[in-house]
CSV table of C-alpha atoms in Angstrom, one decimal:
chain,number,residue,atom,x,y,z
A,24,MET,CA,290.9,90.5,160.8
A,25,THR,CA,291.6,93.1,163.5
A,26,PRO,CA,293.9,91.8,166.3
A,27,ALA,CA,292.7,91.9,169.8
A,28,VAL,CA,293.8,94.9,171.8
A,29,PRO,CA,296.1,94.0,174.6
A,30,GLY,CA,294.7,95.1,177.9
A,31,VAL,CA,294.3,94.7,181.6
A,32,TRP,CA,291.0,93.4,182.8
A,33,PHE,CA,290.4,94.0,186.5
A,34,THR,CA,287.7,94.5,189.1
A,35,ASP,CA,288.2,97.2,191.7
A,36,GLY,CA,287.2,95.8,195.1
A,37,VAL,CA,288.4,94.1,198.2
A,38,SER,CA,287.5,90.4,198.5
A,39,THR,CA,286.4,89.5,201.9
A,40,ALA,CA,286.7,85.9,203.3
A,41,ARG,CA,283.5,84.5,204.8
A,42,ASP,CA,284.0,83.8,208.4
A,43,GLN,CA,284.2,80.1,209.0
A,44,GLN,CA,282.6,78.6,212.1
A,45,GLU,CA,284.6,75.7,213.4
A,46,GLY,CA,282.8,72.6,214.4
A,47,PRO,CA,283.1,71.1,217.9
A,48,GLU,CA,286.7,70.8,218.8
A,49,GLN,CA,288.0,67.6,220.4
A,50,LEU,CA,290.4,68.8,222.9
A,51,ALA,CA,293.2,67.4,224.7
A,52,LEU,CA,294.9,64.2,223.8
A,53,LEU,CA,298.3,65.7,224.2
A,54,GLY,CA,298.7,67.8,221.4
A,55,GLY,CA,301.1,68.2,218.8
A,56,ALA,CA,303.0,70.9,217.2
A,57,GLY,CA,302.0,73.2,214.6
A,58,PRO,CA,302.6,73.0,210.9
A,59,GLY,CA,305.3,75.0,209.3
A,60,ALA,CA,307.9,75.1,212.1
A,61,GLY,CA,311.5,75.3,211.3
A,62,LYS,CA,314.4,73.3,212.6
A,63,GLN,CA,314.0,71.5,215.9
A,64,PRO,CA,315.6,73.4,218.8
A,65,ARG,CA,318.7,71.7,220.3
A,66,ALA,CA,317.7,72.3,223.9
A,67,ARG,CA,315.3,69.7,225.2
A,68,PRO,CA,312.0,71.3,226.2
A,69,ARG,CA,311.1,71.2,229.8
A,70,THR,CA,308.4,68.9,231.2
A,71,TRP,CA,307.1,71.6,233.5
A,72,ARG,CA,306.4,69.1,236.2
A,73,GLY,CA,304.8,70.8,239.2
A,74,ALA,CA,304.9,74.2,237.4
A,75,PRO,CA,302.0,76.6,238.3
A,76,PRO,CA,299.6,77.3,235.4
A,77,ALA,CA,298.9,80.7,234.0
A,78,ALA,CA,296.7,82.8,236.1
A,79,GLU,CA,294.4,83.8,233.2
A,80,LEU,CA,293.3,81.7,230.3
A,81,PRO,CA,295.4,78.7,231.4
A,82,VAL,CA,294.3,76.5,228.5
A,83,ALA,CA,295.8,76.8,225.0
A,84,ARG,CA,294.0,75.2,222.0
A,85,VAL,CA,296.7,73.9,219.6
A,86,LEU,CA,296.7,72.9,216.0
A,87,VAL,CA,299.1,70.0,215.9
A,88,ASP,CA,301.3,69.1,213.0
A,89,LYS,CA,299.5,65.9,212.2
A,90,GLY,CA,297.9,65.7,208.8
A,91,GLN,CA,295.7,62.6,209.4
A,92,LEU,CA,292.0,63.5,208.9
A,93,HIS,CA,290.9,61.9,212.1
A,94,LEU,CA,293.2,64.3,214.0
A,95,ASP,CA,291.9,67.3,212.1
A,96,ARG,CA,290.9,69.1,215.3
A,97,LEU,CA,292.3,71.3,218.0
A,98,PHE,CA,293.9,69.8,221.2
A,99,ASP,CA,293.9,71.4,224.6
A,100,TYR,CA,297.2,72.0,226.6
A,101,ALA,CA,297.9,73.6,229.9
A,102,VAL,CA,299.9,76.9,229.7
A,103,PRO,CA,302.6,77.0,232.3
A,104,GLU,CA,302.9,80.4,234.1
A,105,ALA,CA,306.4,80.8,232.7
A,106,LEU,CA,305.1,80.6,229.1
A,107,ASP,CA,302.1,82.8,229.7
A,108,ALA,CA,303.4,86.0,228.0
A,109,ASP,CA,304.8,84.2,224.9
A,110,ALA,CA,302.1,81.5,224.3
A,111,GLN,CA,299.7,83.9,222.5
A,112,PRO,CA,297.4,82.9,219.6
A,113,GLY,CA,299.3,82.4,216.4
A,114,VAL,CA,302.7,81.5,217.8
A,115,ARG,CA,304.6,78.3,217.1
A,116,VAL,CA,304.9,75.9,220.0
A,117,ARG,CA,306.1,72.3,220.7
A,118,VAL,CA,303.9,69.9,222.5
A,119,ARG,CA,303.9,66.2,223.6
A,120,PHE,CA,301.5,64.1,221.6
A,121,GLY,CA,300.4,60.7,222.8
A,122,ALA,CA,301.4,61.0,226.5
A,123,GLY,CA,299.8,59.0,229.2
A,124,GLU,CA,298.3,60.1,232.5
A,125,ARG,CA,300.3,58.9,235.6
A,126,GLY,CA,299.6,60.1,239.1
A,127,GLY,CA,297.6,63.1,238.0
A,128,ARG,CA,300.2,64.2,235.4
A,129,ARG,CA,300.5,63.7,231.7
A,130,GLU,CA,304.0,62.4,230.8
A,131,GLY,CA,305.8,60.8,227.8
A,132,GLY,CA,304.7,61.1,224.2
A,133,GLY,CA,306.6,62.4,221.2
A,134,LEU,CA,307.4,66.1,220.7
A,135,ILE,CA,305.8,67.7,217.7
A,136,ASN,CA,305.3,71.2,216.5
A,137,GLY,CA,302.0,73.2,216.5
A,138,PHE,CA,300.3,76.6,216.6
A,139,VAL,CA,298.4,78.1,219.4
A,140,VAL,CA,295.0,79.0,218.0
A,141,GLU,CA,293.3,80.5,221.0
A,142,ARG,CA,293.6,80.7,224.8
A,143,VAL,CA,290.5,79.8,226.9
A,144,ALA,CA,289.6,79.7,230.6
A,145,ARG,CA,288.8,76.0,230.8
A,146,SER,CA,288.8,72.8,228.8
A,147,ASP,CA,286.0,70.4,228.0
A,148,PHE,CA,288.5,67.5,228.3
A,149,PRO,CA,287.8,65.6,231.5
A,150,GLY,CA,291.3,64.4,232.1
A,151,THR,CA,294.6,66.1,233.0
A,152,LEU,CA,296.0,68.3,230.3
A,153,ALA,CA,299.6,68.1,229.3
A,154,PRO,CA,301.5,71.4,229.4
A,155,LEU,CA,302.9,73.2,226.4
A,156,ALA,CA,306.5,72.0,226.2
A,157,GLN,CA,308.0,75.1,224.5
A,158,VAL,CA,307.2,78.3,222.7
A,159,LEU,CA,309.4,78.1,219.6
A,160,SER,CA,308.9,81.7,218.7
A,161,PRO,CA,306.8,84.5,220.2
A,162,GLU,CA,306.1,85.9,216.7
A,163,PRO,CA,302.4,85.4,215.9
A,164,VAL,CA,302.4,84.0,212.3
A,165,LEU,CA,299.0,82.2,212.1
A,166,THR,CA,296.6,85.1,212.1
A,167,PRO,CA,292.8,84.6,212.4
A,168,GLU,CA,292.3,85.6,208.8
A,169,LEU,CA,294.9,83.1,207.5
A,170,LEU,CA,293.5,80.4,209.7
A,171,ALA,CA,290.0,81.0,208.3
A,172,LEU,CA,291.3,80.9,204.8
A,173,CYS,CA,293.2,77.6,205.4
A,174,ARG,CA,290.1,76.1,207.0
A,175,SER,CA,288.0,77.1,204.0
A,176,VAL,CA,290.6,75.5,201.6
A,177,ALA,CA,290.8,72.3,203.6
A,178,ASP,CA,287.0,72.0,203.7
A,179,ARG,CA,286.7,72.8,200.0
A,180,TYR,CA,289.2,70.1,198.9
A,181,ALA,CA,288.6,67.6,201.7
A,182,GLY,CA,292.0,68.1,203.2
A,183,SER,CA,293.6,68.4,206.6
A,184,LEU,CA,293.8,71.9,208.1
A,185,ALA,CA,297.3,71.1,209.4
A,186,ASP,CA,298.5,70.2,205.9
A,187,VAL,CA,297.1,73.5,204.4
A,188,VAL,CA,298.6,75.6,207.2
A,189,GLN,CA,302.0,73.9,206.7
A,190,LEU,CA,301.9,75.2,203.1
A,191,ALA,CA,300.5,78.6,203.9
A,192,VAL,CA,302.9,79.6,206.7
A,193,PRO,CA,306.6,80.0,205.6
A,194,PRO,CA,309.2,78.0,207.6
A,195,ARG,CA,310.7,79.8,210.5
A,196,MET,CA,313.9,81.8,209.9
A,197,ALA,CA,315.3,82.4,213.4
A,198,ARG,CA,318.1,84.7,212.3
A,199,ALA,CA,315.8,87.0,210.4
A,200,GLU,CA,313.3,86.9,213.2
A,201,ARG,CA,315.9,88.1,215.7
A,202,ALA,CA,317.0,90.9,213.4
A,203,ALA,CA,315.4,94.3,213.9
A,204,SER,CA,312.9,95.3,211.2
A,205,PRO,CA,314.1,98.3,209.2
A,206,PRO,CA,312.0,101.4,209.4
A,207,PRO,CA,309.5,101.9,206.6
A,208,GLY,CA,310.7,104.1,203.8
A,209,PRO,CA,308.8,107.1,202.5
A,210,ARG,CA,306.1,106.6,199.9
A,211,PRO,CA,307.3,107.0,196.3
A,212,GLU,CA,305.8,109.5,194.0
A,213,PRO,CA,303.0,108.0,191.8
A,214,PRO,CA,304.7,106.8,188.6
A,215,GLU,CA,303.8,107.8,185.1
A,216,PRO,CA,301.9,105.2,183.1
A,217,GLY,CA,304.8,104.5,180.8
A,218,GLY,CA,304.2,101.2,179.0
A,219,TRP,CA,300.9,100.8,180.7
A,220,ALA,CA,299.5,103.4,178.3
A,221,ASP,CA,299.8,100.7,175.5
A,222,TYR,CA,297.2,98.5,177.3
A,223,ARG,CA,293.5,98.9,177.4
A,224,ASP,CA,292.6,100.1,180.9
A,225,GLY,CA,296.3,100.0,181.8
A,226,ALA,CA,296.3,103.6,183.0
A,227,ALA,CA,293.1,103.1,185.0
A,228,TYR,CA,294.7,100.0,186.7
A,229,LEU,CA,297.7,102.1,187.8
A,230,SER,CA,295.3,104.8,189.0
A,231,ALA,CA,293.4,102.3,191.2
A,232,LEU,CA,296.7,101.1,192.7
A,233,THR,CA,297.8,104.6,193.4
A,234,ALA,CA,294.5,105.5,195.1
A,235,GLY,CA,295.1,102.6,197.6
A,236,ARG,CA,292.3,100.5,196.2
A,237,ALA,CA,292.6,96.7,195.7
A,238,PRO,CA,292.0,96.0,192.0
A,239,ARG,CA,292.3,92.4,190.8
A,240,ALA,CA,293.7,92.0,187.3
A,241,VAL,CA,294.8,89.5,184.7
A,242,TRP,CA,297.6,91.1,182.8
A,243,SER,CA,298.7,89.7,179.4
A,244,ALA,CA,302.1,91.4,178.9
A,245,LEU,CA,303.1,92.5,175.4
A,246,PRO,CA,306.1,90.7,173.9
A,247,GLY,CA,309.4,92.5,174.2
A,248,PRO,CA,311.7,93.8,177.0
A,249,GLY,CA,309.2,96.3,178.5
A,250,TRP,CA,307.4,94.0,181.0
A,251,PRO,CA,309.9,94.4,183.9
A,252,ASP,CA,309.5,98.2,183.8
A,253,GLU,CA,305.7,97.8,183.7
A,254,LEU,CA,305.8,95.5,186.7
A,255,ALA,CA,308.1,97.9,188.6
A,256,ARG,CA,305.6,100.8,187.8
A,257,ALA,CA,302.7,98.7,189.2
A,258,ILE,CA,304.7,98.0,192.4
A,259,ALA,CA,305.6,101.7,192.7
A,260,ALA,CA,302.0,102.7,192.2
A,261,THR,CA,301.0,100.2,195.0
A,262,LEU,CA,303.6,101.6,197.4
A,263,ALA,CA,302.5,105.2,196.5
A,264,GLY,CA,298.9,104.1,197.6
A,265,GLY,CA,300.1,103.1,201.0
A,266,ARG,CA,300.0,99.3,200.4
A,267,GLY,CA,302.6,96.6,200.3
A,268,ALA,CA,303.6,94.7,197.1
A,269,LEU,CA,305.0,91.2,196.5
A,270,ALA,CA,306.2,90.2,193.1
A,271,VAL,CA,306.5,86.4,192.5
A,272,LEU,CA,308.5,85.5,189.4
A,273,PRO,CA,309.9,82.2,188.1
A,274,ASP,CA,313.6,81.7,188.0
A,275,GLY,CA,315.5,81.0,184.7
A,276,ARG,CA,315.2,77.2,185.2
A,277,SER,CA,311.4,77.4,185.6
């Protein structure tokens, strides 16, 4: 009986996510904070009582960190003028959820984390909007593409969008966020096939990576000590093609 030839089976193409159209959004209640925020700031967020609103797009639609399905919607918040520059789509914010309306203002409620999903000119909510309490970070981490993917996953598995986003967006690392990003290094030279020559279609897989394409592969590594070198060559080929690479490996305990 002839043993099966070890190989790499892959398709060469870029998978595109289908645009997801969100249903009607139920806006302001006092919204919450977004999934995936890091440690709570020590300084107490301002109430912004009497603060002027942003001159343009003064309403932020926020995904709050509340996983209950009946709260699986966006909530509208007013954007204070002082937060206008930082409160952009995709950033982490803190908002007051469950506040009451008193004297034309929204006050009280608990502080929770959230993400600004979009900025709009006006809200459909008939009452007074609570202002954003704080922008936790001006770094936009919830991109439209990631949001659409999370929405698709939540719909597919009957889950909450906030729960999926909490898993998809890494926790905030304030120290790393403040550090300057190192300049990108030069592209490495395309690697030789090395151990990939022992696999069916292995050399073709490396060539696709080097050409900057997006092959999707299932790799059954041969037994022995050669797989780390083969993984390194695949990463080098990806970098040579002008793309980024992320290798996810179990630790010894796993």
